[in-house]
Short mmCIF file of C-alpha atoms and ligand atoms in Angstrom, two decimals:
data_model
loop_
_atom_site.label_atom_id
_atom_site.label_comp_id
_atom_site.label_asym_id
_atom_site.label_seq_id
_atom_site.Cartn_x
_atom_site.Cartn_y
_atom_site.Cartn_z
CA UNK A 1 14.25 -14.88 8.77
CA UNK A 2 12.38 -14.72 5.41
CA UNK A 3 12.75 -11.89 3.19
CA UNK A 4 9.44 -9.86 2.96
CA UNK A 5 9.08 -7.07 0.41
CA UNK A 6 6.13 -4.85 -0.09
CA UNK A 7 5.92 -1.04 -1.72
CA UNK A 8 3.46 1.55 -1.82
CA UNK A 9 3.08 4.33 -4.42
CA UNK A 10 3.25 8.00 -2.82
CA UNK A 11 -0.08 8.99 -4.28
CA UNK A 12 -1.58 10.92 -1.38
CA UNK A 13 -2.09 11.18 2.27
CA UNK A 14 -2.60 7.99 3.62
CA UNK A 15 -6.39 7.28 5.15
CA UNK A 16 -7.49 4.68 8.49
CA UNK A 17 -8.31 2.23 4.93
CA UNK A 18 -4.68 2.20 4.89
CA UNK A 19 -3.89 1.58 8.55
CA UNK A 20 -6.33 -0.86 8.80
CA UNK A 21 -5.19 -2.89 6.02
CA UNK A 22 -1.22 -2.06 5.11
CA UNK A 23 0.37 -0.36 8.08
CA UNK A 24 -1.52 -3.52 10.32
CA UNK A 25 0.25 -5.40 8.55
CA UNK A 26 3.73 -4.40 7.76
CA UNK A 27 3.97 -3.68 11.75
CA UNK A 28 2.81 -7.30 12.60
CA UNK A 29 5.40 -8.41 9.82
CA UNK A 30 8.28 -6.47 10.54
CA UNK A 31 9.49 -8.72 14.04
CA UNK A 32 8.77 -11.50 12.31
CA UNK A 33 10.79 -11.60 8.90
CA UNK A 34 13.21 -9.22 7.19
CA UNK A 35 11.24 -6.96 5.71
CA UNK A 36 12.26 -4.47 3.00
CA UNK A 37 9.45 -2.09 2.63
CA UNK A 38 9.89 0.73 -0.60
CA UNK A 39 8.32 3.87 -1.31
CA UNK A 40 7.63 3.10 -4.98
CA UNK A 41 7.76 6.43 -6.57
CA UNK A 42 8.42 5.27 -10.10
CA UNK A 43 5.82 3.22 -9.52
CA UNK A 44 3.50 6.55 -8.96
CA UNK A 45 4.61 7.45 -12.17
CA UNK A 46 3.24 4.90 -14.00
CA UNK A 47 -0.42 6.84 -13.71
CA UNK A 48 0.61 10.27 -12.38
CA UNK A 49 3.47 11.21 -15.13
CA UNK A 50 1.52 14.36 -16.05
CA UNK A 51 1.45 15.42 -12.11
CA UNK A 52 4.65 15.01 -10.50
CA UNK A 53 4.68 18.83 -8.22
CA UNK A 54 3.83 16.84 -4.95
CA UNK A 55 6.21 13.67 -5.64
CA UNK A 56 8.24 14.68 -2.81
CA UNK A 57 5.93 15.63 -0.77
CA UNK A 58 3.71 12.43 -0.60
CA UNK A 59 7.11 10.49 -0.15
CA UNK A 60 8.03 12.77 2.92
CA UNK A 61 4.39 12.14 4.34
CA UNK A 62 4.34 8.33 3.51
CA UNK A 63 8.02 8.03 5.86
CA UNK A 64 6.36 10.15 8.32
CA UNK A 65 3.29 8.13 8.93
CA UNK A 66 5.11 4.66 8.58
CA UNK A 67 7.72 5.74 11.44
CA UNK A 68 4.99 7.17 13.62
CA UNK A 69 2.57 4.49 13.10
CA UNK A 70 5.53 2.09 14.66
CA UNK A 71 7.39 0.68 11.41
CA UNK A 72 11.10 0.79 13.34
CA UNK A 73 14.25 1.59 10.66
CA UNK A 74 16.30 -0.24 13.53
CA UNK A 75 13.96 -3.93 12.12
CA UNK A 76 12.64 -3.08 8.84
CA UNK A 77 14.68 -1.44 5.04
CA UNK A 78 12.56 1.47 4.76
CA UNK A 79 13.93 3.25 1.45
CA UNK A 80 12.95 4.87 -2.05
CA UNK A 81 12.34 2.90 -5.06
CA UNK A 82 14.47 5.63 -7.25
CA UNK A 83 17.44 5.32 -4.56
CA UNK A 84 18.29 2.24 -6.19
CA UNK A 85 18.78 2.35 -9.62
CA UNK A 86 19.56 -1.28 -10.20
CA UNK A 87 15.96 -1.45 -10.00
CA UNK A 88 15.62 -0.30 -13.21
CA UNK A 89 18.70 -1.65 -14.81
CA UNK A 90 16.94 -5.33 -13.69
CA UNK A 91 13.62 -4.04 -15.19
CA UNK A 92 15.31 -3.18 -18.71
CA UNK A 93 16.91 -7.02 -18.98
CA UNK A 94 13.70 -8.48 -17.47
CA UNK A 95 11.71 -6.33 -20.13
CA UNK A 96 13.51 -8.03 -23.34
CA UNK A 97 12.20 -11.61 -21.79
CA UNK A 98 8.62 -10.84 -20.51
CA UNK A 99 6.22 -11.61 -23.88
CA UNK A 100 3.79 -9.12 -24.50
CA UNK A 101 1.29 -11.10 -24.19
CA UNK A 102 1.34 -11.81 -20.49
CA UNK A 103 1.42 -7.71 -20.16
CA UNK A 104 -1.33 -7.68 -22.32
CA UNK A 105 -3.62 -10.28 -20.18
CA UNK A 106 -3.49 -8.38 -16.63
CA UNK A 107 -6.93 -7.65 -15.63
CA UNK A 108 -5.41 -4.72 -13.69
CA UNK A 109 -4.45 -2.72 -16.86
CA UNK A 110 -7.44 -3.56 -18.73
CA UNK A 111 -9.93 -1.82 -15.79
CA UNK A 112 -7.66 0.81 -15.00
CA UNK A 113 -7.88 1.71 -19.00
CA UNK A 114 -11.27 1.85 -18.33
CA UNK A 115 -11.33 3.42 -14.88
CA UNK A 116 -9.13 6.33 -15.19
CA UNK A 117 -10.31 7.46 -18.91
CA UNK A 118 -9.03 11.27 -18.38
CA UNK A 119 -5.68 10.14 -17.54
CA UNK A 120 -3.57 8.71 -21.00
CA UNK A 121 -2.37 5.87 -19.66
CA UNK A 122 -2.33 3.61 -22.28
CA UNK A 123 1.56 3.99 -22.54
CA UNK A 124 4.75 1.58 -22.43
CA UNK A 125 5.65 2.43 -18.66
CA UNK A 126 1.78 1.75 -17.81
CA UNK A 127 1.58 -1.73 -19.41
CA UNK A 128 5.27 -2.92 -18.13
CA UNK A 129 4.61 -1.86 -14.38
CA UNK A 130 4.25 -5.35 -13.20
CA UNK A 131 7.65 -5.87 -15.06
CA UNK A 132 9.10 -2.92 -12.77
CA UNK A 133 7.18 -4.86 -9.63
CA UNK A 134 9.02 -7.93 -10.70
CA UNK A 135 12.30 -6.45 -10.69
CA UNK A 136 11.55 -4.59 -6.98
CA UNK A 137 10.49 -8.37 -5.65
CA UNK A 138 13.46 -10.28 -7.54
CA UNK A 139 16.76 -7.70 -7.61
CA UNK A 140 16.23 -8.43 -3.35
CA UNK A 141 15.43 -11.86 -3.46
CA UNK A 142 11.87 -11.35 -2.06
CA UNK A 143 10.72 -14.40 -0.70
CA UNK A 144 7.54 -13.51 0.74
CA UNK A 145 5.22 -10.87 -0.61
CA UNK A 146 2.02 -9.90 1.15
CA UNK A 147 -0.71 -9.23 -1.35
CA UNK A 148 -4.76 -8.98 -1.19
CA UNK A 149 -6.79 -11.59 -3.51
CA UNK A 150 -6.63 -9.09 -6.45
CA UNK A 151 -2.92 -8.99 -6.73
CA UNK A 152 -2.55 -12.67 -7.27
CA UNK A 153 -2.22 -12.41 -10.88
CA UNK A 154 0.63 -9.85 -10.98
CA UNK A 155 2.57 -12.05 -7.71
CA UNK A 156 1.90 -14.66 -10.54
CA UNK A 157 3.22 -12.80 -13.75
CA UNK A 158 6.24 -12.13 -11.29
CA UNK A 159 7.00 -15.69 -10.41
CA UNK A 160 6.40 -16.47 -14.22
CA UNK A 161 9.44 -13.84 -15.03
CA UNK A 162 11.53 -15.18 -12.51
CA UNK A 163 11.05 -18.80 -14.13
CA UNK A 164 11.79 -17.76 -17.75
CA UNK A 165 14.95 -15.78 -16.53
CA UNK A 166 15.87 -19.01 -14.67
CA UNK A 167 15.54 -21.20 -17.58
CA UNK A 168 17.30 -18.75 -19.95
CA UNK A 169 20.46 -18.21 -17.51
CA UNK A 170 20.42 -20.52 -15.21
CA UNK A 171 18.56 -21.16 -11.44
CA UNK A 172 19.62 -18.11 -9.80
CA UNK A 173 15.68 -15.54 -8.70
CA UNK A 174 13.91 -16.52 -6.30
CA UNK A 175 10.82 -17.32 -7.11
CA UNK A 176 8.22 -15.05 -4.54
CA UNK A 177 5.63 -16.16 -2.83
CA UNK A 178 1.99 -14.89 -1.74
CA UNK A 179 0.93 -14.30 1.84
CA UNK A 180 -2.35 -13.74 1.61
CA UNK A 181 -3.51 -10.53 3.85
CA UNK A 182 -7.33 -10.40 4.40
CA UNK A 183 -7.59 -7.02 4.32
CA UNK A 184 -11.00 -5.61 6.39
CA UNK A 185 -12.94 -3.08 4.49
CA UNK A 186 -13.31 0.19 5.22
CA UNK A 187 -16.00 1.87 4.81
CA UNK A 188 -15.45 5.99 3.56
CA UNK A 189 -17.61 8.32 4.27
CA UNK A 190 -20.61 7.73 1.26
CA UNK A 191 -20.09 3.58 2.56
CA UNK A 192 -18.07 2.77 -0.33
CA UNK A 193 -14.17 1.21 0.02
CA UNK A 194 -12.38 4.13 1.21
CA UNK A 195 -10.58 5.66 -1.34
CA UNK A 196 -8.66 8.86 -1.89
CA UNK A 197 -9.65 9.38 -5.61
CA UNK A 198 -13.63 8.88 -3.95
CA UNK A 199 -13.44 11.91 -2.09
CA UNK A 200 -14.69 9.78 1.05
CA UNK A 201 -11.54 9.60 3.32
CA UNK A 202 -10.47 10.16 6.56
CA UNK A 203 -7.29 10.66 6.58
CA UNK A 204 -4.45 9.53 9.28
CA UNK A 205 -3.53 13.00 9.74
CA UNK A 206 -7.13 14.84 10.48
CA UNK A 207 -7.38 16.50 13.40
CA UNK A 208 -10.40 15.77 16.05
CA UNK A 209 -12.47 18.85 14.14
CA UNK A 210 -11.64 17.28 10.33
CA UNK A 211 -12.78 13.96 12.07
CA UNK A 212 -15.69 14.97 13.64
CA UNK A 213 -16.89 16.87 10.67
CA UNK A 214 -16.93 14.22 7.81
CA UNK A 215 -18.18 11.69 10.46
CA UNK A 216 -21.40 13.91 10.51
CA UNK A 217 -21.65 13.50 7.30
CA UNK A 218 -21.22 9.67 7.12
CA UNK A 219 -23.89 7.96 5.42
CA UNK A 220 -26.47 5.94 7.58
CA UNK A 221 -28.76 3.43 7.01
CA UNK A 222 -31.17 4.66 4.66
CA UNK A 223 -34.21 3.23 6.17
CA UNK A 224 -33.87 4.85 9.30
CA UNK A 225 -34.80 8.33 8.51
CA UNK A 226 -36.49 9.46 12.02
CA UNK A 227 -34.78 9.37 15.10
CA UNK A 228 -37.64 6.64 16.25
CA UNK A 229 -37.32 4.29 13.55
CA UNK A 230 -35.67 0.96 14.43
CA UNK A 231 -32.01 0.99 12.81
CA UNK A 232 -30.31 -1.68 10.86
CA UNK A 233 -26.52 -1.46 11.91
CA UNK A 234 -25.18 -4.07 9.18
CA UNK A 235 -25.76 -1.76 6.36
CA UNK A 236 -24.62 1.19 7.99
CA UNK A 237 -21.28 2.25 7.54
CA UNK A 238 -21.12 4.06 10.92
CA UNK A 239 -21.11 0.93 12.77
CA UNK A 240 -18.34 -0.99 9.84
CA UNK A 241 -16.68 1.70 11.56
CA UNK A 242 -17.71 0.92 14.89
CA UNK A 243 -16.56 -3.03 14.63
CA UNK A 244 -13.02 -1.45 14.32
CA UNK A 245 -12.90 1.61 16.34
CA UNK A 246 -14.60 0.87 19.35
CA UNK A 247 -14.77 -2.86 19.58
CA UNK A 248 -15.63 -3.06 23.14
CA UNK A 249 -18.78 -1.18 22.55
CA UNK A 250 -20.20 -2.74 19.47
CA UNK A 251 -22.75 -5.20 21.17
CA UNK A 252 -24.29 -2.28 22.86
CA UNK A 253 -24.33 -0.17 19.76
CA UNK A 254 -26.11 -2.29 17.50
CA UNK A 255 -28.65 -3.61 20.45
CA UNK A 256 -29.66 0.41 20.98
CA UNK A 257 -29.76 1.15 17.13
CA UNK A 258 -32.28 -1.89 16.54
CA UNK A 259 -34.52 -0.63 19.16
CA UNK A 260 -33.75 3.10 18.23
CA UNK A 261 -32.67 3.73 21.74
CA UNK A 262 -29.26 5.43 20.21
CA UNK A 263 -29.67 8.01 17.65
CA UNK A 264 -27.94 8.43 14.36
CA UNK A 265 -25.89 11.86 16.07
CA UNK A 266 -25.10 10.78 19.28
CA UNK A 267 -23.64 7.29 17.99
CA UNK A 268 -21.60 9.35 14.97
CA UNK A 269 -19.80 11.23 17.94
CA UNK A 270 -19.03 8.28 19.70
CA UNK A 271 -17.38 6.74 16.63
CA UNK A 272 -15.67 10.33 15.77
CA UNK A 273 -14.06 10.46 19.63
CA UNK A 274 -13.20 6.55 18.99
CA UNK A 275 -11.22 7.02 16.04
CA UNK A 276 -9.57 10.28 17.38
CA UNK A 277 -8.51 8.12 20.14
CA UNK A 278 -6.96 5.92 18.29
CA UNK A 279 -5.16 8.16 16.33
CA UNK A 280 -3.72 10.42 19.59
CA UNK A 281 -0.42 8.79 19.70
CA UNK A 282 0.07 8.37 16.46
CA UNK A 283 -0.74 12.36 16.42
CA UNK A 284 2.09 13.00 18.72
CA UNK A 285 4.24 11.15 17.48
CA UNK A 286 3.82 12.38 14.19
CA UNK A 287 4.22 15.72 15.13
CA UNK A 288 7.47 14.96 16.79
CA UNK A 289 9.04 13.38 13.77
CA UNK A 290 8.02 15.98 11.59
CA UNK A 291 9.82 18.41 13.55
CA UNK A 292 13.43 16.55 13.31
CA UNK A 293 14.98 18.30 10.18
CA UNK A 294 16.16 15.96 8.19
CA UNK A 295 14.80 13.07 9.70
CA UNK A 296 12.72 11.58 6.71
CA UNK A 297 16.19 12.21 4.46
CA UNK A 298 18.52 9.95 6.34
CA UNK A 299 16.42 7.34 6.95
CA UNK A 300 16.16 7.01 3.23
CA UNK A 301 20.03 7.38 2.78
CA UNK A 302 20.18 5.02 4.98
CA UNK A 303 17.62 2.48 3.51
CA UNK A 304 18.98 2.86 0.20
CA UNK A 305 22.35 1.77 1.59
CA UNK A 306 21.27 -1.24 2.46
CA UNK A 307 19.07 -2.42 -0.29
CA UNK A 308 21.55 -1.25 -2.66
CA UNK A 309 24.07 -3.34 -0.97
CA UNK A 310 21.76 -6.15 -2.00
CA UNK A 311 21.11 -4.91 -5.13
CA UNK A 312 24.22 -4.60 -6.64
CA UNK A 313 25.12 -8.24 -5.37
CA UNK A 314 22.01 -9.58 -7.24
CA UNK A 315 23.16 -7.11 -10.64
CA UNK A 316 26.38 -8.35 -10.56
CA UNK A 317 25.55 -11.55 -10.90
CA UNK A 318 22.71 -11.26 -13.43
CA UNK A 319 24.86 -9.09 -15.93
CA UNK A 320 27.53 -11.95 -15.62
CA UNK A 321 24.79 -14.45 -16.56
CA UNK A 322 23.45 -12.55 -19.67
CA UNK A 323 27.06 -11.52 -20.86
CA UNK A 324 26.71 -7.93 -20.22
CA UNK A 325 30.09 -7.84 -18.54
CA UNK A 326 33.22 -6.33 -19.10
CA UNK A 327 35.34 -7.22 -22.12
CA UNK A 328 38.41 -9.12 -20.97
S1 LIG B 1 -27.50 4.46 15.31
FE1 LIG B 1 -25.42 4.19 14.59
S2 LIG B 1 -25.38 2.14 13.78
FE2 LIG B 1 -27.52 2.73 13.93
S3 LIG B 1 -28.03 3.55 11.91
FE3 LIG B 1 -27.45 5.27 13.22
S4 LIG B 1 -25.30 5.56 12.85
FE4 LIG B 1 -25.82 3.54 12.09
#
């Protein structure tokens, strides 16, 4: 089986954006390939230095809603980025070779300068992250990492690391590639990409009332502003909704909203049951889990075990190959 890798920063509660896009897919990947999936907490560092109080917190949620969403510890390396310190040992050596310049060039850091102007994140851990991602792909030997269109460039910058280290020391990364994942988007609640830091989520763990409430509040389409007027389902966020939520029903939906035959209220509390529905298992599940003490603990012990026995195989070797080794 090919090695997958893939890591998500413990930011915040995770929303149906998420599921729909990452969870999907690291449950259709983990039966398939060897998949080493990492809660990259250093990685939430990188932007949230200043605002570390809930660190642990977000991790302990993250494991919770991976394990009850169906990611299996028994198939998949579920473990902490800061379990395995190698990590950063490999990001230090892969640091002195990466030139500034490629840092310099990643769109990503020059709109997030932009983007999140009250945070100071013009700073030395914020420019070398994709240095730290490199390491967290190459220190396992990643050979596959999933990544939307937008992370291309820093799959890239990672393959380009791996190359120069090669050439310096001698074949030894592996040099990752992209699997494309077309991720769906997801509308939030004001119809743009659902996003935690746009106030517009719905998040995996709202109950039926949370649900039902900020589907109410979901924006329409804007033409149809009495309950008469003919609707126009493609711009309406409702029915994006809809396409994923209650597939079976979507024909019938957008046939009664063009000939106003289904109001704006009666179709929001279809989609608010729909999505409640598909999150009742996932409910009781998560419930469950969270009530094993220690549960989310020794799964990352146990994680960390195994990637680190990885990781220190892959150190050992690239210390011996830049001569920081013992002195005989
Ligand atoms: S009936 Fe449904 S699909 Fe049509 S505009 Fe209203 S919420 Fe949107």
């Amino acid at each position: 089986m090919k090695r997958v890798l893939t890591g998500y920063r413990p930011t915040g509660k995770l929303h149906l954006g998420h599921m729909v896009g990452n969870l999907q897919n690291m449950l259709d990947l983990q039966s398939t390939y060897d998949c080493y999936f990492f809660i990259a907490d250093w990685h939430a560092l990188t932007t949230d230095y200043a605002k570390t109080g809930q660190l642990g917190n977000y991790i302990e949620e993250m494991v919770l809603d991976w394990l009850a969403f169906g990611l299996d510890p028994e198939k998949c390396t579920i473990y902490r980025q800061s379990d395995v310190p190698e990590v950063a040992e490999l990001a230090l050596y892969l640091g002195m070779l990466t030139p500034l310049s490629w840092l310099e060039r990643n769109p990503t850091y020059k709109e997030q300068l932009v983007e999140l102007k009250n945070k100071e994140i013009a700073t030395y851990g914020f420019i070398g992250y994709p240095v730290l991602q490199a390491a967290d792909i190459l220190i396992v030997h990643g050979e596959v990492v999933p990544v939307g269109e937008d992370q291309l460039p820093h799959l890239e910058l990672s393959r380009e690391i791996a190359r120069r280290f090669n050439y310096l020391y001698g074949d030894y990364l592996t040099e990752p590639q992209a699997k494309l994942s077309k991720g769906k988007r997801v509308p939030g609640t004001d119809n743009r990409k659902m996003s935690k830091s746009y106030n517009n989520a719905i998040f995996l763990t709202d109950s039926p009332d949370e649900i039902s409430k900020k589907v109410r509040k979901m924006v329409t389409d804007p033409a149809r502003i009495r309950r008469d007027d003919p609707g126009h389902p493609d711009v309406c966020s409702v029915f994006a909704l809809h396409k994923i939520f209650t597939p079976a029903e979507v024909e019938r939906i957008a046939e009664e909203c063009k000939i106003a035959k289904i109001g704006c209220t009666d179709c929001k509390a279809l989609l608010a049951t729909s999505i409640s529905e598909s999150l009742a298992d996932f409910r009781e599940k998560r419930a469950k889990l969270a009530a094993s003490p220690g549960l989310v603990a020794k799964i990352l012990e146990d994680g960390a075990k195994r990637a680190g026995e990885v990781t220190r195989k892959t150190m050992k070797e690239v210390r011996t190959r830049i001569n920081i080794c013992p002195i005989k």
